[in-house]
Amino acid sequence: MQTAIVTGGNRGIGLEICRQLAAQGVRVLLTARDAGKAEAAANGLPGEVIAHPLDVTDGASVDALKAFVVKQYGVAEILINNAAILLDDGVDVLSVDVETMREVVETNVYGPLRICEAFIPLMKERGYGRVVNVSSEAGSLTNMTNYAPAYSMSKAALNALTRMIADSLRGYKNIKVNAACPGWVRTEMGGSNAPRSVEQGAASILQLATLPENGVSGGFFRDGKALAW
Ligand code: NAP
């Protein structure tokens, strides 16, 4: 049985990823920064879903999750870096507060970096891994606009991180690291006017989480189609 770590699994797209991975027979570590919310979300899902606290901005919290994974399962074959914050919708880049930038990058970029640094070495020992960084087309430099500057910059940096890690792992043919855009999805972040359901948003991520051995690495996709970086 494979084990998956999902960050920000208590609601939105992360919760749906947990639901679908568990339905596919994967053991899911549903993580959330609030332990009570992780428990409540995990209890609502069928399958083997284990709640565990994880604040992606806190190195000690990442270390505690790693110790748990190593002791219980040895490795997590699937890692979904889903947790993120959007604090500057509607803010112009020339008036964005640098502290906001820092806070968003701390969660959306350094969070996934910390987690990759903690868990990919275990994948290297096993010679298998699927890492999906949940990004956004807002992070595409080709299509970059003035929308939510801190958020967009953080997703561009997450895309860069995806490329770098994939390159670092080029000698490990069965470890795949990709970025996914879920599209505009009805969640707390996406709002109620978004056209996509969480099921539709999660589909791009699930596909990359379950890639076959000859699957791609180092790409940026939505609905299975490559997006411009
Ligand atoms: P959401 O409903 O706002 O959920 C975000 C999740 O991240 C929550 O579980 C939240 O936990 C968690 N989180 C935030 N900071 C955290 C931290 N420091 N440590 C651990 N967890 C933390 O967002 P969503 O719409 O499901 O978005 C999921 C992913 O899709 C994000 O990466 C987002 O950027 C991306 N995305 C979404 C859309 C969209 O339209 N919705 C579009 C493009 C990309 P709390 O409940 O504790 O706050």
PDB file of C-alpha atoms and ligand atoms in Angstrom:
ATOM      1  CA  MET A   1       0.000   0.000   0.000  1.00  0.00           C
ATOM      2  CA  GLN A   2       1.369   3.407  -0.943  1.00  0.00           C
ATOM      3  CA  THR A   3       1.376   6.319   1.494  1.00  0.00           C
ATOM      4  CA  ALA A   4       0.594   9.904   0.482  1.00  0.00           C
ATOM      5  CA  ILE A   5       1.163  13.158   2.331  1.00  0.00           C
ATOM      6  CA  VAL A   6      -1.252  15.954   1.484  1.00  0.00           C
ATOM      7  CA  THR A   7      -0.636  19.431   2.918  1.00  0.00           C
ATOM      8  CA  GLY A   8      -3.627  21.656   3.646  1.00  0.00           C
ATOM      9  CA  GLY A   9      -5.873  18.587   3.542  1.00  0.00           C
ATOM     10  CA  ASN A  10      -8.612  19.874   5.816  1.00  0.00           C
ATOM     11  CA  ARG A  11     -10.612  21.734   3.158  1.00  0.00           C
ATOM     12  CA  GLY A  12     -10.896  22.751  -0.471  1.00  0.00           C
ATOM     13  CA  ILE A  13      -8.881  21.002  -3.158  1.00  0.00           C
ATOM     14  CA  GLY A  14      -6.595  19.334  -0.593  1.00  0.00           C
ATOM     15  CA  LEU A  15      -9.523  17.578   1.069  1.00  0.00           C
ATOM     16  CA  GLU A  16     -10.764  16.342  -2.316  1.00  0.00           C
ATOM     17  CA  ILE A  17      -7.278  15.027  -3.180  1.00  0.00           C
ATOM     18  CA  CYS A  18      -7.307  13.086   0.118  1.00  0.00           C
ATOM     19  CA  ARG A  19     -10.756  11.684  -0.658  1.00  0.00           C
ATOM     20  CA  GLN A  20      -9.779  10.510  -4.134  1.00  0.00           C
ATOM     21  CA  LEU A  21      -6.388   9.071  -3.181  1.00  0.00           C
ATOM     22  CA  ALA A  22      -8.009   7.114  -0.338  1.00  0.00           C
ATOM     23  CA  ALA A  23     -10.694   5.862  -2.745  1.00  0.00           C
ATOM     24  CA  GLN A  24      -7.875   4.538  -4.954  1.00  0.00           C
ATOM     25  CA  GLY A  25      -6.523   2.482  -2.038  1.00  0.00           C
ATOM     26  CA  VAL A  26      -3.717   4.840  -1.035  1.00  0.00           C
ATOM     27  CA  ARG A  27      -3.033   5.392   2.683  1.00  0.00           C
ATOM     28  CA  VAL A  28      -3.438   9.144   3.120  1.00  0.00           C
ATOM     29  CA  LEU A  29      -1.799  11.344   5.719  1.00  0.00           C
ATOM     30  CA  LEU A  30      -4.289  14.197   5.792  1.00  0.00           C
ATOM     31  CA  THR A  31      -2.313  17.057   7.297  1.00  0.00           C
ATOM     32  CA  ALA A  32      -3.479  20.475   8.467  1.00  0.00           C
ATOM     33  CA  ARG A  33      -2.000  23.195  10.627  1.00  0.00           C
ATOM     34  CA  ASP A  34      -4.884  22.790  13.070  1.00  0.00           C
ATOM     35  CA  ALA A  35      -4.802  19.248  14.514  1.00  0.00           C
ATOM     36  CA  GLY A  36      -8.526  19.334  15.342  1.00  0.00           C
ATOM     37  CA  LYS A  37      -9.429  20.284  11.760  1.00  0.00           C
ATOM     38  CA  ALA A  38      -7.216  17.488  10.430  1.00  0.00           C
ATOM     39  CA  GLU A  39      -9.004  14.983  12.702  1.00  0.00           C
ATOM     40  CA  ALA A  40     -12.462  16.216  11.744  1.00  0.00           C
ATOM     41  CA  ALA A  41     -11.665  16.091   8.017  1.00  0.00           C
ATOM     42  CA  ALA A  42     -10.038  12.647   8.210  1.00  0.00           C
ATOM     43  CA  ASN A  43     -12.981  11.234  10.194  1.00  0.00           C
ATOM     44  CA  GLY A  44     -15.309  12.301   7.387  1.00  0.00           C
ATOM     45  CA  LEU A  45     -13.517  10.241   4.742  1.00  0.00           C
ATOM     46  CA  PRO A  46     -13.733   6.523   3.984  1.00  0.00           C
ATOM     47  CA  GLY A  47     -10.536   4.518   3.466  1.00  0.00           C
ATOM     48  CA  GLU A  48      -7.264   4.666   5.368  1.00  0.00           C
ATOM     49  CA  VAL A  49      -6.960   8.356   6.171  1.00  0.00           C
ATOM     50  CA  ILE A  50      -4.732   9.371   9.069  1.00  0.00           C
ATOM     51  CA  ALA A  51      -4.821  12.886  10.486  1.00  0.00           C
ATOM     52  CA  HIS A  52      -1.541  14.549  11.399  1.00  0.00           C
ATOM     53  CA  PRO A  53      -0.745  18.181  12.262  1.00  0.00           C
ATOM     54  CA  LEU A  54       1.525  20.023   9.849  1.00  0.00           C
ATOM     55  CA  ASP A  55       2.223  23.722   9.563  1.00  0.00           C
ATOM     56  CA  VAL A  56       4.362  24.075   6.449  1.00  0.00           C
ATOM     57  CA  THR A  57       5.972  27.261   7.814  1.00  0.00           C
ATOM     58  CA  ASP A  58       7.290  25.461  10.899  1.00  0.00           C
ATOM     59  CA  GLY A  59      10.432  23.318  10.549  1.00  0.00           C
ATOM     60  CA  ALA A  60       9.754  21.514  13.845  1.00  0.00           C
ATOM     61  CA  SER A  61       6.294  20.559  12.599  1.00  0.00           C
ATOM     62  CA  VAL A  62       7.817  19.151   9.370  1.00  0.00           C
ATOM     63  CA  ASP A  63      10.400  17.224  11.425  1.00  0.00           C
ATOM     64  CA  ALA A  64       7.648  15.732  13.627  1.00  0.00           C
ATOM     65  CA  LEU A  65       5.714  14.533  10.581  1.00  0.00           C
ATOM     66  CA  LYS A  66       8.876  13.064   9.094  1.00  0.00           C
ATOM     67  CA  ALA A  67       9.643  11.164  12.308  1.00  0.00           C
ATOM     68  CA  PHE A  68       6.094   9.759  12.270  1.00  0.00           C
ATOM     69  CA  VAL A  69       6.334   8.694   8.607  1.00  0.00           C
ATOM     70  CA  VAL A  70       9.746   7.076   9.020  1.00  0.00           C
ATOM     71  CA  LYS A  71       8.626   5.147  12.107  1.00  0.00           C
ATOM     72  CA  GLN A  72       5.266   4.010  10.770  1.00  0.00           C
ATOM     73  CA  TYR A  73       5.774   3.530   7.029  1.00  0.00           C
ATOM     74  CA  GLY A  74       9.432   4.158   6.181  1.00  0.00           C
ATOM     75  CA  VAL A  75       8.561   6.422   3.268  1.00  0.00           C
ATOM     76  CA  ALA A  76       5.708   8.390   1.714  1.00  0.00           C
ATOM     77  CA  GLU A  77       5.643   7.540  -1.978  1.00  0.00           C
ATOM     78  CA  ILE A  78       3.340  10.441  -2.878  1.00  0.00           C
ATOM     79  CA  LEU A  79       3.740  14.042  -1.749  1.00  0.00           C
ATOM     80  CA  ILE A  80       1.181  16.713  -2.595  1.00  0.00           C
ATOM     81  CA  ASN A  81       2.292  20.249  -1.743  1.00  0.00           C
ATOM     82  CA  ASN A  82      -1.183  21.770  -1.773  1.00  0.00           C
ATOM     83  CA  ALA A  83      -1.278  24.220   1.175  1.00  0.00           C
ATOM     84  CA  ALA A  84      -1.098  27.874   0.164  1.00  0.00           C
ATOM     85  CA  ILE A  85      -2.344  31.325   1.058  1.00  0.00           C
ATOM     86  CA  LEU A  86      -3.626  34.177  -1.099  1.00  0.00           C
ATOM     87  CA  LEU A  87      -3.504  37.503   0.760  1.00  0.00           C
ATOM     88  CA  ASP A  88      -3.292  40.142  -1.950  1.00  0.00           C
ATOM     89  CA  ASP A  89      -6.151  39.660  -4.407  1.00  0.00           C
ATOM     90  CA  GLY A  90      -6.895  43.129  -5.825  1.00  0.00           C
ATOM     91  CA  VAL A  91      -3.590  44.676  -4.711  1.00  0.00           C
ATOM     92  CA  ASP A  92      -1.430  46.476  -7.276  1.00  0.00           C
ATOM     93  CA  VAL A  93       2.210  45.403  -7.449  1.00  0.00           C
ATOM     94  CA  LEU A  94       3.350  48.971  -6.801  1.00  0.00           C
ATOM     95  CA  SER A  95       1.553  49.074  -3.482  1.00  0.00           C
ATOM     96  CA  VAL A  96       2.013  45.503  -2.251  1.00  0.00           C
ATOM     97  CA  ASP A  97       3.398  45.341   1.236  1.00  0.00           C
ATOM     98  CA  VAL A  98       6.785  43.575   1.462  1.00  0.00           C
ATOM     99  CA  GLU A  99       5.682  41.867   4.689  1.00  0.00           C
ATOM    100  CA  THR A 100       2.746  40.346   2.791  1.00  0.00           C
ATOM    101  CA  MET A 101       5.176  39.142   0.130  1.00  0.00           C
ATOM    102  CA  ARG A 102       7.322  37.562   2.838  1.00  0.00           C
ATOM    103  CA  GLU A 103       4.394  35.812   4.507  1.00  0.00           C
ATOM    104  CA  VAL A 104       3.048  34.419   1.228  1.00  0.00           C
ATOM    105  CA  VAL A 105       6.460  33.202   0.043  1.00  0.00           C
ATOM    106  CA  GLU A 106       7.072  31.640   3.476  1.00  0.00           C
ATOM    107  CA  THR A 107       3.979  29.462   3.069  1.00  0.00           C
ATOM    108  CA  ASN A 108       3.764  28.943  -0.700  1.00  0.00           C
ATOM    109  CA  VAL A 109       7.470  28.503  -1.536  1.00  0.00           C
ATOM    110  CA  TYR A 110       9.566  27.803   1.559  1.00  0.00           C
ATOM    111  CA  GLY A 111       6.818  25.463   2.827  1.00  0.00           C
ATOM    112  CA  PRO A 112       7.024  23.103  -0.175  1.00  0.00           C
ATOM    113  CA  LEU A 113      10.836  23.451  -0.180  1.00  0.00           C
ATOM    114  CA  ARG A 114      11.050  22.367   3.489  1.00  0.00           C
ATOM    115  CA  ILE A 115       8.780  19.424   2.834  1.00  0.00           C
ATOM    116  CA  CYS A 116      10.645  18.331  -0.298  1.00  0.00           C
ATOM    117  CA  GLU A 117      13.929  18.539   1.600  1.00  0.00           C
ATOM    118  CA  ALA A 118      12.455  16.366   4.355  1.00  0.00           C
ATOM    119  CA  PHE A 119      10.684  13.698   2.294  1.00  0.00           C
ATOM    120  CA  ILE A 120      12.427  13.378  -1.079  1.00  0.00           C
ATOM    121  CA  PRO A 121      15.571  11.814   0.470  1.00  0.00           C
ATOM    122  CA  LEU A 122      13.325   8.928   1.621  1.00  0.00           C
ATOM    123  CA  MET A 123      12.003   8.599  -1.930  1.00  0.00           C
ATOM    124  CA  LYS A 124      15.587   8.504  -3.224  1.00  0.00           C
ATOM    125  CA  GLU A 125      16.370   5.596  -0.899  1.00  0.00           C
ATOM    126  CA  ARG A 126      13.280   3.790  -2.194  1.00  0.00           C
ATOM    127  CA  GLY A 127      13.865   4.796  -5.836  1.00  0.00           C
ATOM    128  CA  TYR A 128      10.229   5.809  -6.244  1.00  0.00           C
ATOM    129  CA  GLY A 129       8.249   8.992  -5.696  1.00  0.00           C
ATOM    130  CA  ARG A 130       5.535  11.235  -7.071  1.00  0.00           C
ATOM    131  CA  VAL A 131       5.667  14.890  -6.016  1.00  0.00           C
ATOM    132  CA  VAL A 132       3.008  17.352  -7.115  1.00  0.00           C
ATOM    133  CA  ASN A 133       3.423  21.032  -6.369  1.00  0.00           C
ATOM    134  CA  VAL A 134       0.003  22.633  -6.582  1.00  0.00           C
ATOM    135  CA  SER A 135       0.705  25.819  -8.479  1.00  0.00           C
ATOM    136  CA  SER A 136      -1.396  28.203 -10.529  1.00  0.00           C
ATOM    137  CA  GLU A 137      -1.402  29.693 -13.978  1.00  0.00           C
ATOM    138  CA  ALA A 138      -1.006  32.968 -12.044  1.00  0.00           C
ATOM    139  CA  GLY A 139       2.622  31.838 -11.674  1.00  0.00           C
ATOM    140  CA  SER A 140       3.216  31.560 -15.421  1.00  0.00           C
ATOM    141  CA  LEU A 141       5.800  34.153 -16.466  1.00  0.00           C
ATOM    142  CA  THR A 142       4.551  33.921 -20.047  1.00  0.00           C
ATOM    143  CA  ASN A 143       1.046  34.947 -18.986  1.00  0.00           C
ATOM    144  CA  MET A 144       2.048  37.039 -15.928  1.00  0.00           C
ATOM    145  CA  THR A 145      -0.264  39.928 -15.018  1.00  0.00           C
ATOM    146  CA  ASN A 146      -0.563  42.334 -12.101  1.00  0.00           C
ATOM    147  CA  TYR A 147      -3.008  39.929 -10.371  1.00  0.00           C
ATOM    148  CA  ALA A 148      -2.236  39.249  -6.674  1.00  0.00           C
ATOM    149  CA  PRO A 149       1.494  40.036  -6.898  1.00  0.00           C
ATOM    150  CA  ALA A 150       2.677  38.169  -3.807  1.00  0.00           C
ATOM    151  CA  TYR A 151       0.632  35.085  -4.689  1.00  0.00           C
ATOM    152  CA  SER A 152       1.616  35.134  -8.390  1.00  0.00           C
ATOM    153  CA  MET A 153       5.280  35.644  -7.571  1.00  0.00           C
ATOM    154  CA  SER A 154       5.145  32.780  -5.074  1.00  0.00           C
ATOM    155  CA  LYS A 155       3.675  30.420  -7.665  1.00  0.00           C
ATOM    156  CA  ALA A 156       6.318  31.479 -10.240  1.00  0.00           C
ATOM    157  CA  ALA A 157       8.936  30.632  -7.608  1.00  0.00           C
ATOM    158  CA  LEU A 158       7.199  27.323  -6.882  1.00  0.00           C
ATOM    159  CA  ASN A 159       7.360  26.537 -10.602  1.00  0.00           C
ATOM    160  CA  ALA A 160      11.080  27.339 -10.576  1.00  0.00           C
ATOM    161  CA  LEU A 161      11.517  25.072  -7.557  1.00  0.00           C
ATOM    162  CA  THR A 162       9.698  22.299  -9.407  1.00  0.00           C
ATOM    163  CA  ARG A 163      12.135  22.541 -12.332  1.00  0.00           C
ATOM    164  CA  MET A 164      15.154  22.626 -10.032  1.00  0.00           C
ATOM    165  CA  ILE A 165      14.107  19.611  -7.984  1.00  0.00           C
ATOM    166  CA  ALA A 166      13.220  17.633 -11.116  1.00  0.00           C
ATOM    167  CA  ASP A 167      16.698  18.413 -12.473  1.00  0.00           C
ATOM    168  CA  SER A 168      18.326  17.477  -9.164  1.00  0.00           C
ATOM    169  CA  LEU A 169      16.549  14.094  -9.432  1.00  0.00           C
ATOM    170  CA  ARG A 170      17.346  13.416 -13.091  1.00  0.00           C
ATOM    171  CA  GLY A 171      19.330  10.323 -12.071  1.00  0.00           C
ATOM    172  CA  TYR A 172      16.197   8.914 -10.349  1.00  0.00           C
ATOM    173  CA  LYS A 173      13.984   7.908 -13.254  1.00  0.00           C
ATOM    174  CA  ASN A 174      11.074   6.770 -11.116  1.00  0.00           C
ATOM    175  CA  ILE A 175      10.774   9.939  -9.037  1.00  0.00           C
ATOM    176  CA  LYS A 176       8.546  12.452 -10.796  1.00  0.00           C
ATOM    177  CA  VAL A 177       8.219  16.076  -9.725  1.00  0.00           C
ATOM    178  CA  ASN A 178       5.637  18.237 -11.463  1.00  0.00           C
ATOM    179  CA  ALA A 179       3.607  21.387 -10.978  1.00  0.00           C
ATOM    180  CA  ALA A 180      -0.160  21.410 -11.507  1.00  0.00           C
ATOM    181  CA  CYS A 181      -2.701  24.183 -11.943  1.00  0.00           C
ATOM    182  CA  PRO A 182      -6.162  23.074 -10.787  1.00  0.00           C
ATOM    183  CA  GLY A 183      -7.926  25.873 -12.706  1.00  0.00           C
ATOM    184  CA  TRP A 184     -10.300  28.318 -11.017  1.00  0.00           C
ATOM    185  CA  VAL A 185     -12.043  26.235  -8.352  1.00  0.00           C
ATOM    186  CA  ARG A 186     -14.923  26.903  -5.917  1.00  0.00           C
ATOM    187  CA  THR A 187     -13.155  26.910  -2.541  1.00  0.00           C
ATOM    188  CA  GLU A 188     -12.506  29.502   0.155  1.00  0.00           C
ATOM    189  CA  MET A 189      -9.598  30.718  -1.965  1.00  0.00           C
ATOM    190  CA  GLY A 190     -11.345  30.507  -5.340  1.00  0.00           C
ATOM    191  CA  GLY A 191     -14.698  31.914  -4.157  1.00  0.00           C
ATOM    192  CA  SER A 192     -18.215  30.845  -5.091  1.00  0.00           C
ATOM    193  CA  ASN A 193     -18.133  32.228  -8.661  1.00  0.00           C
ATOM    194  CA  ALA A 194     -15.372  29.877  -9.813  1.00  0.00           C
ATOM    195  CA  PRO A 195     -16.491  27.578 -12.647  1.00  0.00           C
ATOM    196  CA  ARG A 196     -14.799  24.407 -11.405  1.00  0.00           C
ATOM    197  CA  SER A 197     -15.752  21.944  -8.678  1.00  0.00           C
ATOM    198  CA  VAL A 198     -13.102  20.566  -6.317  1.00  0.00           C
ATOM    199  CA  GLU A 199     -13.388  17.245  -8.191  1.00  0.00           C
ATOM    200  CA  GLN A 200     -12.454  18.970 -11.454  1.00  0.00           C
ATOM    201  CA  GLY A 201      -9.650  20.894  -9.743  1.00  0.00           C
ATOM    202  CA  ALA A 202      -8.201  17.796  -8.113  1.00  0.00           C
ATOM    203  CA  ALA A 203      -8.151  15.787 -11.355  1.00  0.00           C
ATOM    204  CA  SER A 204      -4.955  17.391 -12.744  1.00  0.00           C
ATOM    205  CA  ILE A 205      -3.192  16.768  -9.439  1.00  0.00           C
ATOM    206  CA  LEU A 206      -4.363  13.161  -9.075  1.00  0.00           C
ATOM    207  CA  GLN A 207      -3.136  12.354 -12.569  1.00  0.00           C
ATOM    208  CA  LEU A 208       0.383  13.579 -11.741  1.00  0.00           C
ATOM    209  CA  ALA A 209       0.323  11.808  -8.359  1.00  0.00           C
ATOM    210  CA  THR A 210      -0.263   8.461 -10.048  1.00  0.00           C
ATOM    211  CA  LEU A 211       1.992   8.771 -13.119  1.00  0.00           C
ATOM    212  CA  PRO A 212       3.393   5.561 -14.561  1.00  0.00           C
ATOM    213  CA  GLU A 213       7.139   4.850 -14.606  1.00  0.00           C
ATOM    214  CA  ASN A 214       7.504   6.391 -18.069  1.00  0.00           C
ATOM    215  CA  GLY A 215       5.589   9.513 -16.988  1.00  0.00           C
ATOM    216  CA  VAL A 216       6.867  13.050 -17.288  1.00  0.00           C
ATOM    217  CA  SER A 217       8.915  14.959 -14.703  1.00  0.00           C
ATOM    218  CA  GLY A 218       9.661  18.674 -14.463  1.00  0.00           C
ATOM    219  CA  GLY A 219       6.459  19.804 -16.186  1.00  0.00           C
ATOM    220  CA  PHE A 220       3.597  22.235 -15.499  1.00  0.00           C
ATOM    221  CA  PHE A 221       0.124  20.936 -16.355  1.00  0.00           C
ATOM    222  CA  ARG A 222      -3.586  21.587 -16.164  1.00  0.00           C
ATOM    223  CA  ASP A 223      -6.039  18.923 -17.291  1.00  0.00           C
ATOM    224  CA  GLY A 224      -3.127  16.853 -18.571  1.00  0.00           C
ATOM    225  CA  LYS A 225      -2.014  19.615 -20.960  1.00  0.00           C
ATOM    226  CA  ALA A 226       1.293  21.466 -20.619  1.00  0.00           C
ATOM    227  CA  LEU A 227       1.046  25.100 -19.515  1.00  0.00           C
ATOM    228  CA  ALA A 228       3.513  27.845 -20.475  1.00  0.00           C
ATOM    229  CA  TRP A 229       6.025  28.464 -17.675  1.00  0.00           C
TER     230      TRP A 229
HETATM  231  P1  NAP B   1      -8.161  26.932   0.386  1.00  0.00           P
HETATM  232  O1  NAP B   1      -9.552  26.429   0.321  1.00  0.00           O
HETATM  233  O2  NAP B   1      -7.896  28.325   0.816  1.00  0.00           O
HETATM  234  O3  NAP B   1      -7.300  25.916   1.289  1.00  0.00           O
HETATM  235  C1  NAP B   1      -5.973  26.198   1.565  1.00  0.00           C
HETATM  236  C2  NAP B   1      -5.447  25.154   2.501  1.00  0.00           C
HETATM  237  O4  NAP B   1      -4.071  25.483   2.827  1.00  0.00           O
HETATM  238  C3  NAP B   1      -6.189  25.090   3.825  1.00  0.00           C
HETATM  239  O5  NAP B   1      -6.284  23.747   4.243  1.00  0.00           O
HETATM  240  C4  NAP B   1      -5.283  25.872   4.760  1.00  0.00           C
HETATM  241  O6  NAP B   1      -5.416  25.525   6.128  1.00  0.00           O
HETATM  242  C5  NAP B   1      -3.950  25.401   4.229  1.00  0.00           C
HETATM  243  N1  NAP B   1      -2.829  26.183   4.746  1.00  0.00           N
HETATM  244  C6  NAP B   1      -2.594  27.506   4.653  1.00  0.00           C
HETATM  245  N2  NAP B   1      -1.463  27.845   5.291  1.00  0.00           N
HETATM  246  C7  NAP B   1      -0.945  26.691   5.797  1.00  0.00           C
HETATM  247  C8  NAP B   1       0.191  26.369   6.554  1.00  0.00           C
HETATM  248  N3  NAP B   1       1.060  27.304   6.971  1.00  0.00           N
HETATM  249  N4  NAP B   1       0.419  25.063   6.878  1.00  0.00           N
HETATM  250  C9  NAP B   1      -0.446  24.102   6.493  1.00  0.00           C
HETATM  251  N5  NAP B   1      -1.570  24.348   5.794  1.00  0.00           N
HETATM  252  C10 NAP B   1      -1.820  25.638   5.455  1.00  0.00           C
HETATM  253  O7  NAP B   1      -7.443  26.792  -1.035  1.00  0.00           O
HETATM  254  P2  NAP B   1      -7.737  25.855  -2.310  1.00  0.00           P
HETATM  255  O8  NAP B   1      -8.525  26.640  -3.275  1.00  0.00           O
HETATM  256  O9  NAP B   1      -8.200  24.515  -1.870  1.00  0.00           O
HETATM  257  O10 NAP B   1      -6.257  25.784  -2.898  1.00  0.00           O
HETATM  258  C11 NAP B   1      -5.449  24.615  -2.843  1.00  0.00           C
HETATM  259  C12 NAP B   1      -4.256  24.832  -3.759  1.00  0.00           C
HETATM  260  O11 NAP B   1      -4.711  25.111  -5.102  1.00  0.00           O
HETATM  261  C13 NAP B   1      -3.392  26.032  -3.368  1.00  0.00           C
HETATM  262  O12 NAP B   1      -2.033  25.720  -3.603  1.00  0.00           O
HETATM  263  C14 NAP B   1      -3.835  27.115  -4.337  1.00  0.00           C
HETATM  264  O13 NAP B   1      -2.849  28.102  -4.538  1.00  0.00           O
HETATM  265  C15 NAP B   1      -4.106  26.297  -5.582  1.00  0.00           C
HETATM  266  N6  NAP B   1      -5.001  26.964  -6.541  1.00  0.00           N
HETATM  267  C16 NAP B   1      -6.293  27.194  -6.221  1.00  0.00           C
HETATM  268  C17 NAP B   1      -7.118  27.817  -7.154  1.00  0.00           C
HETATM  269  C18 NAP B   1      -8.587  28.068  -6.884  1.00  0.00           C
HETATM  270  O14 NAP B   1      -9.253  28.643  -7.761  1.00  0.00           O
HETATM  271  N7  NAP B   1      -9.127  27.668  -5.757  1.00  0.00           N
HETATM  272  C19 NAP B   1      -6.610  28.201  -8.407  1.00  0.00           C
HETATM  273  C20 NAP B   1      -5.266  27.955  -8.682  1.00  0.00           C
HETATM  274  C21 NAP B   1      -4.469  27.321  -7.747  1.00  0.00           C
HETATM  275  P3  NAP B   1      -6.386  26.358   7.158  1.00  0.00           P
HETATM  276  O15 NAP B   1      -7.750  25.767   7.006  1.00  0.00           O
HETATM  277  O16 NAP B   1      -5.747  26.112   8.487  1.00  0.00           O
HETATM  278  O17 NAP B   1      -6.329  27.797   6.733  1.00  0.00           O
END
